[in-house]
JSON list of C-alpha atoms in Angstrom, two decimals:
[
{"chain": "A", "resi": 1074, "resn": "MET", "atom": "CA", "xyz": [-16.74, -45.14, -8.86]},
{"chain": "A", "resi": 1075, "resn": "ARG", "atom": "CA", "xyz": [-18.04, -41.88, -7.66]},
{"chain": "A", "resi": 1076, "resn": "LYS", "atom": "CA", "xyz": [-14.17, -41.02, -6.17]},
{"chain": "A", "resi": 1077, "resn": "ILE", "atom": "CA", "xyz": [-13.06, -41.93, -9.91]},
{"chain": "A", "resi": 1078, "resn": "LEU", "atom": "CA", "xyz": [-15.64, -39.61, -11.52]},
{"chain": "A", "resi": 1079, "resn": "THR", "atom": "CA", "xyz": [-14.73, -37.08, -8.90]},
{"chain": "A", "resi": 1080, "resn": "PHE", "atom": "CA", "xyz": [-10.90, -37.16, -9.59]},
{"chain": "A", "resi": 1081, "resn": "ILE", "atom": "CA", "xyz": [-11.42, -37.10, -13.63]},
{"chain": "A", "resi": 1082, "resn": "LEU", "atom": "CA", "xyz": [-13.66, -33.72, -13.24]},
{"chain": "A", "resi": 1083, "resn": "CYS", "atom": "CA", "xyz": [-10.86, -32.39, -11.16]},
{"chain": "A", "resi": 1084, "resn": "LEU", "atom": "CA", "xyz": [-8.16, -33.41, -13.75]},
{"chain": "A", "resi": 1085, "resn": "CYS", "atom": "CA", "xyz": [-10.88, -31.51, -16.53]},
{"chain": "A", "resi": 1086, "resn": "PHE", "atom": "CA", "xyz": [-11.08, -28.52, -14.16]},
{"chain": "A", "resi": 1087, "resn": "LEU", "atom": "CA", "xyz": [-7.45, -28.14, -13.85]},
{"chain": "A", "resi": 1088, "resn": "SER", "atom": "CA", "xyz": [-6.82, -28.74, -17.67]},
{"chain": "A", "resi": 1089, "resn": "ASN", "atom": "CA", "xyz": [-9.16, -25.96, -18.38]},
{"chain": "A", "resi": 1090, "resn": "LEU", "atom": "CA", "xyz": [-8.00, -23.57, -15.95]},
{"chain": "A", "resi": 1091, "resn": "GLN", "atom": "CA", "xyz": [-4.50, -23.86, -17.57]},
{"chain": "A", "resi": 1092, "resn": "ALA", "atom": "CA", "xyz": [-6.17, -23.31, -21.03]},
{"chain": "A", "resi": 1093, "resn": "GLN", "atom": "CA", "xyz": [-7.64, -20.43, -19.51]},
{"chain": "A", "resi": 1094, "resn": "GLU", "atom": "CA", "xyz": [-4.34, -19.05, -18.41]},
{"chain": "A", "resi": 1095, "resn": "ASN", "atom": "CA", "xyz": [-2.79, -19.39, -21.55]},
{"chain": "A", "resi": 1096, "resn": "GLN", "atom": "CA", "xyz": [-5.80, -18.19, -23.66]},
{"chain": "A", "resi": 1097, "resn": "GLY", "atom": "CA", "xyz": [-3.58, -15.14, -24.74]},
{"chain": "A", "resi": 1098, "resn": "VAL", "atom": "CA", "xyz": [-0.29, -17.11, -25.83]},
{"chain": "A", "resi": 1099, "resn": "THR", "atom": "CA", "xyz": [-0.08, -18.70, -29.27]},
{"chain": "A", "resi": 1100, "resn": "SER", "atom": "CA", "xyz": [3.30, -20.74, -29.90]},
{"chain": "A", "resi": 1101, "resn": "ASN", "atom": "CA", "xyz": [5.47, -19.11, -32.15]},
{"chain": "A", "resi": 1102, "resn": "GLY", "atom": "CA", "xyz": [8.46, -21.38, -31.67]},
{"chain": "A", "resi": 1103, "resn": "PHE", "atom": "CA", "xyz": [10.57, -18.69, -30.00]},
{"chain": "A", "resi": 1104, "resn": "LEU", "atom": "CA", "xyz": [10.28, -19.68, -26.53]},
{"chain": "A", "resi": 1105, "resn": "SER", "atom": "CA", "xyz": [11.16, -23.22, -24.86]},
{"chain": "A", "resi": 1106, "resn": "ASP", "atom": "CA", "xyz": [7.44, -24.07, -23.71]},
{"chain": "A", "resi": 1107, "resn": "TYR", "atom": "CA", "xyz": [4.63, -21.94, -23.99]},
{"chain": "A", "resi": 1108, "resn": "SER", "atom": "CA", "xyz": [2.37, -24.23, -21.99]},
{"chain": "A", "resi": 1109, "resn": "LYS", "atom": "CA", "xyz": [4.35, -23.18, -18.95]},
{"chain": "A", "resi": 1110, "resn": "LEU", "atom": "CA", "xyz": [3.60, -19.62, -19.28]},
{"chain": "A", "resi": 1111, "resn": "VAL", "atom": "CA", "xyz": [0.82, -17.92, -16.93]},
{"chain": "A", "resi": 1112, "resn": "LEU", "atom": "CA", "xyz": [-0.68, -14.61, -16.94]},
{"chain": "A", "resi": 1113, "resn": "ASP", "atom": "CA", "xyz": [0.57, -12.10, -14.53]},
{"chain": "A", "resi": 1114, "resn": "PRO", "atom": "CA", "xyz": [-2.39, -10.98, -12.21]},
{"chain": "A", "resi": 1115, "resn": "ARG", "atom": "CA", "xyz": [-0.58, -7.52, -11.94]},
{"chain": "A", "resi": 1116, "resn": "SER", "atom": "CA", "xyz": [-1.18, -7.04, -15.71]},
{"chain": "A", "resi": 1117, "resn": "ALA", "atom": "CA", "xyz": [-3.87, -5.94, -17.94]},
{"chain": "A", "resi": 1118, "resn": "ASN", "atom": "CA", "xyz": [-4.29, -9.31, -19.29]},
{"chain": "A", "resi": 1119, "resn": "ASN", "atom": "CA", "xyz": [-1.62, -9.00, -21.61]},
{"chain": "A", "resi": 1120, "resn": "TYR", "atom": "CA", "xyz": [1.56, -10.44, -19.80]},
{"chain": "A", "resi": 1121, "resn": "PHE", "atom": "CA", "xyz": [2.56, -13.87, -19.35]},
{"chain": "A", "resi": 1122, "resn": "HIS", "atom": "CA", "xyz": [5.67, -15.38, -17.93]},
{"chain": "A", "resi": 1123, "resn": "TYR", "atom": "CA", "xyz": [7.59, -18.21, -16.28]},
{"chain": "A", "resi": 1124, "resn": "ALA", "atom": "CA", "xyz": [10.69, -18.75, -14.33]},
{"chain": "A", "resi": 1125, "resn": "PRO", "atom": "CA", "xyz": [11.66, -22.41, -13.67]},
{"chain": "A", "resi": 1126, "resn": "PRO", "atom": "CA", "xyz": [11.76, -23.21, -9.96]},
{"chain": "A", "resi": 1127, "resn": "GLU", "atom": "CA", "xyz": [15.44, -23.56, -9.74]},
{"chain": "A", "resi": 1128, "resn": "ALA", "atom": "CA", "xyz": [16.07, -20.09, -11.19]},
{"chain": "A", "resi": 1129, "resn": "ARG", "atom": "CA", "xyz": [13.36, -18.37, -8.93]},
{"chain": "A", "resi": 1130, "resn": "GLY", "atom": "CA", "xyz": [15.09, -15.53, -6.75]},
{"chain": "A", "resi": 1131, "resn": "ARG", "atom": "CA", "xyz": [18.19, -15.74, -8.97]},
{"chain": "A", "resi": 1132, "resn": "LYS", "atom": "CA", "xyz": [19.90, -12.31, -9.18]},
{"chain": "A", "resi": 1133, "resn": "VAL", "atom": "CA", "xyz": [20.80, -10.72, -12.43]},
{"chain": "A", "resi": 1134, "resn": "GLY", "atom": "CA", "xyz": [24.12, -9.10, -12.77]},
{"chain": "A", "resi": 1135, "resn": "LYS", "atom": "CA", "xyz": [25.50, -8.10, -15.91]},
{"chain": "A", "resi": 1136, "resn": "ILE", "atom": "CA", "xyz": [23.56, -9.00, -19.07]},
{"chain": "A", "resi": 1137, "resn": "TYR", "atom": "CA", "xyz": [24.66, -9.43, -22.60]},
{"chain": "A", "resi": 1138, "resn": "PHE", "atom": "CA", "xyz": [21.85, -8.00, -24.77]},
{"chain": "A", "resi": 1139, "resn": "GLN", "atom": "CA", "xyz": [21.38, -10.05, -28.38]},
{"chain": "A", "resi": 1140, "resn": "ALA", "atom": "CA", "xyz": [19.91, -7.38, -31.04]},
{"chain": "A", "resi": 1141, "resn": "ILE", "atom": "CA", "xyz": [16.41, -7.50, -31.40]},
{"chain": "A", "resi": 1142, "resn": "LYS", "atom": "CA", "xyz": [14.76, -9.36, -34.02]},
{"chain": "A", "resi": 1143, "resn": "SER", "atom": "CA", "xyz": [11.62, -10.62, -35.67]},
{"chain": "A", "resi": 1144, "resn": "TYR", "atom": "CA", "xyz": [10.89, -14.36, -35.32]},
{"chain": "A", "resi": 1145, "resn": "PRO", "atom": "CA", "xyz": [11.31, -16.14, -37.98]},
{"chain": "A", "resi": 1146, "resn": "GLU", "atom": "CA", "xyz": [13.78, -13.45, -38.91]},
{"chain": "A", "resi": 1147, "resn": "ASP", "atom": "CA", "xyz": [12.07, -13.16, -42.42]},
{"chain": "A", "resi": 1148, "resn": "LYS", "atom": "CA", "xyz": [8.70, -13.10, -40.90]},
{"chain": "A", "resi": 1149, "resn": "GLN", "atom": "CA", "xyz": [5.86, -10.95, -43.04]},
{"chain": "A", "resi": 1150, "resn": "PHE", "atom": "CA", "xyz": [3.40, -9.10, -40.67]},
{"chain": "A", "resi": 1151, "resn": "GLU", "atom": "CA", "xyz": [0.26, -8.44, -42.29]},
{"chain": "A", "resi": 1152, "resn": "LEU", "atom": "CA", "xyz": [-0.07, -5.21, -41.00]},
{"chain": "A", "resi": 1153, "resn": "ILE", "atom": "CA", "xyz": [3.25, -4.01, -40.56]},
{"chain": "A", "resi": 1154, "resn": "ASP", "atom": "CA", "xyz": [5.49, -3.64, -43.71]},
{"chain": "A", "resi": 1155, "resn": "ARG", "atom": "CA", "xyz": [9.25, -4.45, -43.23]},
{"chain": "A", "resi": 1156, "resn": "PRO", "atom": "CA", "xyz": [10.89, -0.97, -43.43]},
{"chain": "A", "resi": 1157, "resn": "THR", "atom": "CA", "xyz": [8.52, -0.32, -40.37]},
{"chain": "A", "resi": 1158, "resn": "VAL", "atom": "CA", "xyz": [8.96, -3.47, -38.48]},
{"chain": "A", "resi": 1159, "resn": "ASP", "atom": "CA", "xyz": [12.74, -2.95, -38.67]},
{"chain": "A", "resi": 1160, "resn": "ALA", "atom": "CA", "xyz": [12.47, 1.00, -37.79]},
{"chain": "A", "resi": 1161, "resn": "MET", "atom": "CA", "xyz": [10.29, -0.48, -34.60]},
{"chain": "A", "resi": 1162, "resn": "MET", "atom": "CA", "xyz": [13.04, -3.19, -33.58]},
{"chain": "A", "resi": 1163, "resn": "GLU", "atom": "CA", "xyz": [15.83, -0.61, -34.19]},
{"chain": "A", "resi": 1164, "resn": "LYS", "atom": "CA", "xyz": [13.95, 1.91, -31.70]},
{"chain": "A", "resi": 1165, "resn": "LEU", "atom": "CA", "xyz": [13.28, -0.56, -29.13]},
{"chain": "A", "resi": 1166, "resn": "ASP", "atom": "CA", "xyz": [16.81, -1.95, -29.13]},
{"chain": "A", "resi": 1167, "resn": "GLN", "atom": "CA", "xyz": [18.22, 1.87, -28.96]},
{"chain": "A", "resi": 1168, "resn": "ILE", "atom": "CA", "xyz": [15.97, 2.55, -26.04]},
{"chain": "A", "resi": 1169, "resn": "LEU", "atom": "CA", "xyz": [16.51, -0.66, -24.05]},
{"chain": "A", "resi": 1170, "resn": "ARG", "atom": "CA", "xyz": [20.53, -0.62, -24.38]},
{"chain": "A", "resi": 1171, "resn": "LYS", "atom": "CA", "xyz": [20.40, 3.04, -23.39]},
{"chain": "A", "resi": 1172, "resn": "LYS", "atom": "CA", "xyz": [18.34, 2.32, -20.31]},
{"chain": "A", "resi": 1173, "resn": "LEU", "atom": "CA", "xyz": [20.23, -1.20, -19.44]},
{"chain": "A", "resi": 1174, "resn": "LYS", "atom": "CA", "xyz": [23.44, 1.07, -19.55]},
{"chain": "A", "resi": 1175, "resn": "GLU", "atom": "CA", "xyz": [22.03, 3.63, -17.05]},
{"chain": "A", "resi": 1176, "resn": "LYS", "atom": "CA", "xyz": [21.38, 0.96, -14.72]},
{"chain": "A", "resi": 1177, "resn": "ASN", "atom": "CA", "xyz": [24.85, -0.60, -15.05]},
{"chain": "A", "resi": 1178, "resn": "LEU", "atom": "CA", "xyz": [23.38, -3.82, -16.35]},
{"chain": "A", "resi": 1179, "resn": "LEU", "atom": "CA", "xyz": [24.97, -3.98, -19.84]},
{"chain": "A", "resi": 1180, "resn": "ALA", "atom": "CA", "xyz": [27.91, -6.09, -20.44]},
{"chain": "A", "resi": 1181, "resn": "ASP", "atom": "CA", "xyz": [29.60, -5.60, -24.00]},
{"chain": "A", "resi": 1182, "resn": "ALA", "atom": "CA", "xyz": [30.39, -9.38, -24.64]},
{"chain": "A", "resi": 1183, "resn": "PRO", "atom": "CA", "xyz": [28.79, -12.86, -23.37]},
{"chain": "A", "resi": 1184, "resn": "GLU", "atom": "CA", "xyz": [31.84, -13.78, -21.21]},
{"chain": "A", "resi": 1185, "resn": "GLN", "atom": "CA", "xyz": [31.43, -10.59, -19.10]},
{"chain": "A", "resi": 1186, "resn": "ALA", "atom": "CA", "xyz": [27.80, -11.31, -18.33]},
{"chain": "A", "resi": 1187, "resn": "ASP", "atom": "CA", "xyz": [26.03, -13.98, -16.04]},
{"chain": "A", "resi": 1188, "resn": "THR", "atom": "CA", "xyz": [22.67, -13.62, -18.06]},
{"chain": "A", "resi": 1189, "resn": "ILE", "atom": "CA", "xyz": [22.00, -13.56, -21.97]},
{"chain": "A", "resi": 1190, "resn": "VAL", "atom": "CA", "xyz": [18.58, -11.80, -23.13]},
{"chain": "A", "resi": 1191, "resn": "GLN", "atom": "CA", "xyz": [17.02, -12.45, -26.32]},
{"chain": "A", "resi": 1192, "resn": "ILE", "atom": "CA", "xyz": [13.86, -10.60, -27.45]},
{"chain": "A", "resi": 1193, "resn": "ALA", "atom": "CA", "xyz": [11.59, -10.97, -30.79]},
{"chain": "A", "resi": 1194, "resn": "ALA", "atom": "CA", "xyz": [8.70, -9.40, -32.18]},
{"chain": "A", "resi": 1195, "resn": "THR", "atom": "CA", "xyz": [6.72, -12.43, -33.24]},
{"chain": "A", "resi": 1196, "resn": "GLU", "atom": "CA", "xyz": [3.09, -11.08, -34.18]},
{"chain": "A", "resi": 1197, "resn": "ALA", "atom": "CA", "xyz": [1.16, -8.12, -35.26]},
{"chain": "A", "resi": 1198, "resn": "ARG", "atom": "CA", "xyz": [-2.73, -8.01, -35.57]},
{"chain": "A", "resi": 1199, "resn": "THR", "atom": "CA", "xyz": [-5.85, -5.82, -34.79]},
{"chain": "A", "resi": 1200, "resn": "VAL", "atom": "CA", "xyz": [-8.19, -5.37, -32.12]},
{"chain": "A", "resi": 1201, "resn": "ASP", "atom": "CA", "xyz": [-11.23, -3.06, -31.70]},
{"chain": "A", "resi": 1202, "resn": "ALA", "atom": "CA", "xyz": [-10.05, 0.20, -30.21]},
{"chain": "A", "resi": 1203, "resn": "GLY", "atom": "CA", "xyz": [-11.25, 0.08, -26.56]},
{"chain": "A", "resi": 1204, "resn": "ARG", "atom": "CA", "xyz": [-11.22, -3.68, -25.90]},
{"chain": "A", "resi": 1205, "resn": "GLU", "atom": "CA", "xyz": [-8.85, -5.54, -23.77]},
{"chain": "A", "resi": 1206, "resn": "VAL", "atom": "CA", "xyz": [-5.70, -6.56, -25.54]},
{"chain": "A", "resi": 1207, "resn": "ILE", "atom": "CA", "xyz": [-6.27, -10.07, -24.26]},
{"chain": "A", "resi": 1208, "resn": "ASP", "atom": "CA", "xyz": [-9.23, -10.42, -26.69]},
{"chain": "A", "resi": 1209, "resn": "TYR", "atom": "CA", "xyz": [-7.84, -9.49, -30.15]},
{"chain": "A", "resi": 1210, "resn": "ILE", "atom": "CA", "xyz": [-8.77, -11.54, -32.89]},
{"chain": "A", "resi": 1211, "resn": "PRO", "atom": "CA", "xyz": [-7.16, -11.38, -36.23]},
{"chain": "A", "resi": 1212, "resn": "LEU", "atom": "CA", "xyz": [-9.80, -10.37, -38.73]},
{"chain": "A", "resi": 1213, "resn": "ARG", "atom": "CA", "xyz": [-8.63, -12.64, -41.52]},
{"chain": "A", "resi": 1214, "resn": "LEU", "atom": "CA", "xyz": [-10.04, -15.70, -39.42]},
{"chain": "A", "resi": 1215, "resn": "LEU", "atom": "CA", "xyz": [-13.57, -14.52, -38.63]},
{"chain": "A", "resi": 1216, "resn": "SER", "atom": "CA", "xyz": [-16.42, -15.96, -40.61]},
{"chain": "A", "resi": 1217, "resn": "LYS", "atom": "CA", "xyz": [-17.92, -13.51, -43.38]},
{"chain": "A", "resi": 1218, "resn": "PRO", "atom": "CA", "xyz": [-20.94, -12.87, -41.32]},
{"chain": "A", "resi": 1219, "resn": "ILE", "atom": "CA", "xyz": [-19.24, -11.68, -38.36]},
{"chain": "A", "resi": 1220, "resn": "LYS", "atom": "CA", "xyz": [-16.47, -9.77, -40.59]},
{"chain": "A", "resi": 1221, "resn": "ASP", "atom": "CA", "xyz": [-19.18, -7.96, -42.32]},
{"chain": "A", "resi": 1222, "resn": "ALA", "atom": "CA", "xyz": [-20.97, -6.80, -38.65]},
{"chain": "A", "resi": 1223, "resn": "ALA", "atom": "CA", "xyz": [-17.37, -5.79, -37.74]},
{"chain": "A", "resi": 1224, "resn": "MET", "atom": "CA", "xyz": [-16.67, -3.40, -40.92]},
{"chain": "A", "resi": 1225, "resn": "GLY", "atom": "CA", "xyz": [-16.34, 0.09, -40.09]},
{"chain": "A", "resi": 1226, "resn": "LYS", "atom": "CA", "xyz": [-14.98, -0.26, -36.32]},
{"chain": "A", "resi": 1227, "resn": "GLN", "atom": "CA", "xyz": [-12.07, 1.77, -35.28]},
{"chain": "A", "resi": 1228, "resn": "GLN", "atom": "CA", "xyz": [-8.66, -0.66, -35.03]},
{"chain": "A", "resi": 1229, "resn": "GLN", "atom": "CA", "xyz": [-5.94, -0.60, -32.90]},
{"chain": "A", "resi": 1230, "resn": "ILE", "atom": "CA", "xyz": [-2.31, -2.44, -33.61]},
{"chain": "A", "resi": 1231, "resn": "VAL", "atom": "CA", "xyz": [-1.27, -5.10, -31.00]},
{"chain": "A", "resi": 1232, "resn": "VAL", "atom": "CA", "xyz": [2.04, -6.15, -31.34]},
{"chain": "A", "resi": 1233, "resn": "THR", "atom": "CA", "xyz": [3.40, -9.52, -29.49]},
{"chain": "A", "resi": 1234, "resn": "LEU", "atom": "CA", "xyz": [7.16, -9.37, -28.28]},
{"chain": "A", "resi": 1235, "resn": "GLU", "atom": "CA", "xyz": [8.67, -12.40, -26.74]},
{"chain": "A", "resi": 1236, "resn": "MET", "atom": "CA", "xyz": [11.55, -12.44, -24.10]},
{"chain": "A", "resi": 1237, "resn": "LEU", "atom": "CA", "xyz": [13.99, -15.28, -23.41]},
{"chain": "A", "resi": 1238, "resn": "MET", "atom": "CA", "xyz": [16.69, -15.03, -20.59]},
{"chain": "A", "resi": 1239, "resn": "ARG", "atom": "CA", "xyz": [19.44, -17.77, -20.14]},
{"chain": "A", "resi": 1240, "resn": "ASP", "atom": "CA", "xyz": [22.26, -18.41, -17.87]},
{"chain": "A", "resi": 1241, "resn": "ALA", "atom": "CA", "xyz": [25.55, -17.20, -19.57]},
{"chain": "A", "resi": 1242, "resn": "LYS", "atom": "CA", "xyz": [27.37, -20.02, -18.27]},
{"chain": "A", "resi": 1243, "resn": "THR", "atom": "CA", "xyz": [25.04, -23.16, -18.42]},
{"chain": "A", "resi": 1244, "resn": "ASN", "atom": "CA", "xyz": [22.80, -21.91, -21.24]},
{"chain": "A", "resi": 1245, "resn": "GLN", "atom": "CA", "xyz": [19.82, -23.04, -19.09]},
{"chain": "A", "resi": 1246, "resn": "ILE", "atom": "CA", "xyz": [16.64, -20.96, -19.18]},
{"chain": "A", "resi": 1247, "resn": "VAL", "atom": "CA", "xyz": [16.08, -18.70, -16.30]},
{"chain": "A", "resi": 1248, "resn": "PHE", "atom": "CA", "xyz": [12.92, -16.51, -17.55]},
{"chain": "A", "resi": 1249, "resn": "GLU", "atom": "CA", "xyz": [10.47, -16.46, -20.30]},
{"chain": "A", "resi": 1250, "resn": "ALA", "atom": "CA", "xyz": [8.14, -14.01, -21.07]},
{"chain": "A", "resi": 1251, "resn": "VAL", "atom": "CA", "xyz": [5.15, -12.78, -23.69]},
{"chain": "A", "resi": 1252, "resn": "HIS", "atom": "CA", "xyz": [3.84, -9.19, -23.99]},
{"chain": "A", "resi": 1253, "resn": "HIS", "atom": "CA", "xyz": [0.80, -7.91, -26.09]},
{"chain": "A", "resi": 1254, "resn": "SER", "atom": "CA", "xyz": [1.53, -4.10, -26.33]},
{"chain": "A", "resi": 1255, "resn": "ALA", "atom": "CA", "xyz": [-1.17, -2.04, -27.80]},
{"chain": "A", "resi": 1256, "resn": "GLY", "atom": "CA", "xyz": [-0.52, 0.97, -30.16]},
{"chain": "A", "resi": 1257, "resn": "LYS", "atom": "CA", "xyz": [-2.57, 3.72, -31.31]},
{"chain": "A", "resi": 1258, "resn": "ASN", "atom": "CA", "xyz": [-5.87, 3.52, -33.94]},
{"chain": "A", "resi": 1259, "resn": "ILE", "atom": "CA", "xyz": [-4.96, 2.57, -37.21]},
{"chain": "A", "resi": 1260, "resn": "GLY", "atom": "CA", "xyz": [-8.16, 3.33, -38.91]},
{"chain": "A", "resi": 1261, "resn": "ARG", "atom": "CA", "xyz": [-11.38, 1.22, -39.44]},
{"chain": "A", "resi": 1262, "resn": "THR", "atom": "CA", "xyz": [-11.91, -2.07, -40.63]},
{"chain": "A", "resi": 1263, "resn": "GLY", "atom": "CA", "xyz": [-12.82, -2.33, -44.50]},
{"chain": "A", "resi": 1264, "resn": "ASP", "atom": "CA", "xyz": [-10.08, 0.40, -45.19]},
{"chain": "A", "resi": 1265, "resn": "ALA", "atom": "CA", "xyz": [-7.64, -0.91, -47.76]},
{"chain": "A", "resi": 1266, "resn": "LYS", "atom": "CA", "xyz": [-5.05, 1.72, -46.30]},
{"chain": "A", "resi": 1267, "resn": "LEU", "atom": "CA", "xyz": [-5.39, -0.37, -42.78]},
{"chain": "A", "resi": 1268, "resn": "GLN", "atom": "CA", "xyz": [-1.86, -0.63, -41.74]},
{"chain": "A", "resi": 1269, "resn": "ALA", "atom": "CA", "xyz": [0.38, 0.56, -38.80]},
{"chain": "A", "resi": 1270, "resn": "ASN", "atom": "CA", "xyz": [2.96, 3.10, -39.13]},
{"chain": "A", "resi": 1271, "resn": "MET", "atom": "CA", "xyz": [6.00, 4.26, -36.57]},
{"chain": "A", "resi": 1272, "resn": "LYS", "atom": "CA", "xyz": [3.57, 6.99, -35.30]},
{"chain": "A", "resi": 1273, "resn": "SER", "atom": "CA", "xyz": [0.70, 4.31, -34.62]},
{"chain": "A", "resi": 1274, "resn": "LEU", "atom": "CA", "xyz": [3.71, 2.14, -32.88]},
{"chain": "A", "resi": 1275, "resn": "GLU", "atom": "CA", "xyz": [4.96, 4.71, -30.62]},
{"chain": "A", "resi": 1276, "resn": "PRO", "atom": "CA", "xyz": [3.23, 3.54, -27.44]},
{"chain": "A", "resi": 1277, "resn": "VAL", "atom": "CA", "xyz": [4.51, 0.05, -27.96]},
{"chain": "A", "resi": 1278, "resn": "VAL", "atom": "CA", "xyz": [8.07, 1.66, -27.91]},
{"chain": "A", "resi": 1279, "resn": "ASP", "atom": "CA", "xyz": [7.32, 3.81, -24.97]},
{"chain": "A", "resi": 1280, "resn": "VAL", "atom": "CA", "xyz": [5.16, 1.68, -22.82]},
{"chain": "A", "resi": 1281, "resn": "TRP", "atom": "CA", "xyz": [6.96, -1.73, -23.16]},
{"chain": "A", "resi": 1282, "resn": "THR", "atom": "CA", "xyz": [10.50, -0.51, -22.96]},
{"chain": "A", "resi": 1283, "resn": "ASN", "atom": "CA", "xyz": [9.63, 1.32, -19.48]},
{"chain": "A", "resi": 1284, "resn": "LYS", "atom": "CA", "xyz": [8.29, -2.25, -18.14]},
{"chain": "A", "resi": 1285, "resn": "ILE", "atom": "CA", "xyz": [11.00, -4.54, -19.59]},
{"chain": "A", "resi": 1286, "resn": "VAL", "atom": "CA", "xyz": [14.07, -2.80, -18.18]},
{"chain": "A", "resi": 1287, "resn": "ASN", "atom": "CA", "xyz": [12.82, -3.35, -14.66]},
{"chain": "A", "resi": 1288, "resn": "GLU", "atom": "CA", "xyz": [11.72, -6.81, -15.58]},
{"chain": "A", "resi": 1289, "resn": "ILE", "atom": "CA", "xyz": [15.13, -7.92, -16.92]},
{"chain": "A", "resi": 1290, "resn": "ALA", "atom": "CA", "xyz": [16.63, -6.61, -13.61]},
{"chain": "A", "resi": 1291, "resn": "ASP", "atom": "CA", "xyz": [14.35, -8.54, -11.50]},
{"chain": "A", "resi": 1292, "resn": "PRO", "atom": "CA", "xyz": [12.44, -11.37, -13.31]},
{"chain": "A", "resi": 1293, "resn": "LYS", "atom": "CA", "xyz": [9.46, -12.34, -11.13]}
]
C-alpha cells in the first residue's frame, strides 16, 4: 500500500512540475502541442520550446519563410489596434528576411528549401513595469478589488510570438517555440488611453529579431 501511495505522489509531483514548466504558455491553436513546450533555462522566463527527439541535431540549410501574420488572422488585440499590429508584423517580417538573407539561409520558393518557417503573433497583454514577463496577467481577468488596488501602476506591453518549423519534404514538425517579448511602458492602469503604438513595440521588434535568426539557424 505504501509503495502504491509513493507511486501516486510521484505522479502528482511530475504532473505539477510539468504544469509549472508550462505556466507561461497558453494554447492559442497555432502550434501542434503546447503541453510539450518547456521553459528554456537560459531565458528570462519568457521562452518555451520543443523539438521532437528524431529532429534534434537536424541541420537547417535553406528555409522558406512564410509571411508573419496574426493568429487567427482576424484576431483583435485589446491593447493594439489593427493598423499597429499590421505595421509591427511587417517590420518583423522585413528585418527577419534581411538578416536571414545575410546569413544565406533564405530560399525563394518552398521547393528550394529543406525547412519551412511560420511565425504568428497570438496575444498582447500588459504587465506591471519591472515585473518578470512570465508574471503577466490580463487586467480584464482580475477581480474588482484587486483591479482597484492595481489602478495607477505603470504598465508595459507584452507580445506573444509563436514559431513553427517543418521539414519542407515531409511536412513533419522539427521545432516549435513561444516567446513573450516585452515592449516599452504604455501608461498607467485606469487611463482610457492605455494602448500600445509602434514606438512602444520597438523593443519587441529589436530584441526578438536579434534572437530569432540564430534560433532558426540552429534550433535547440
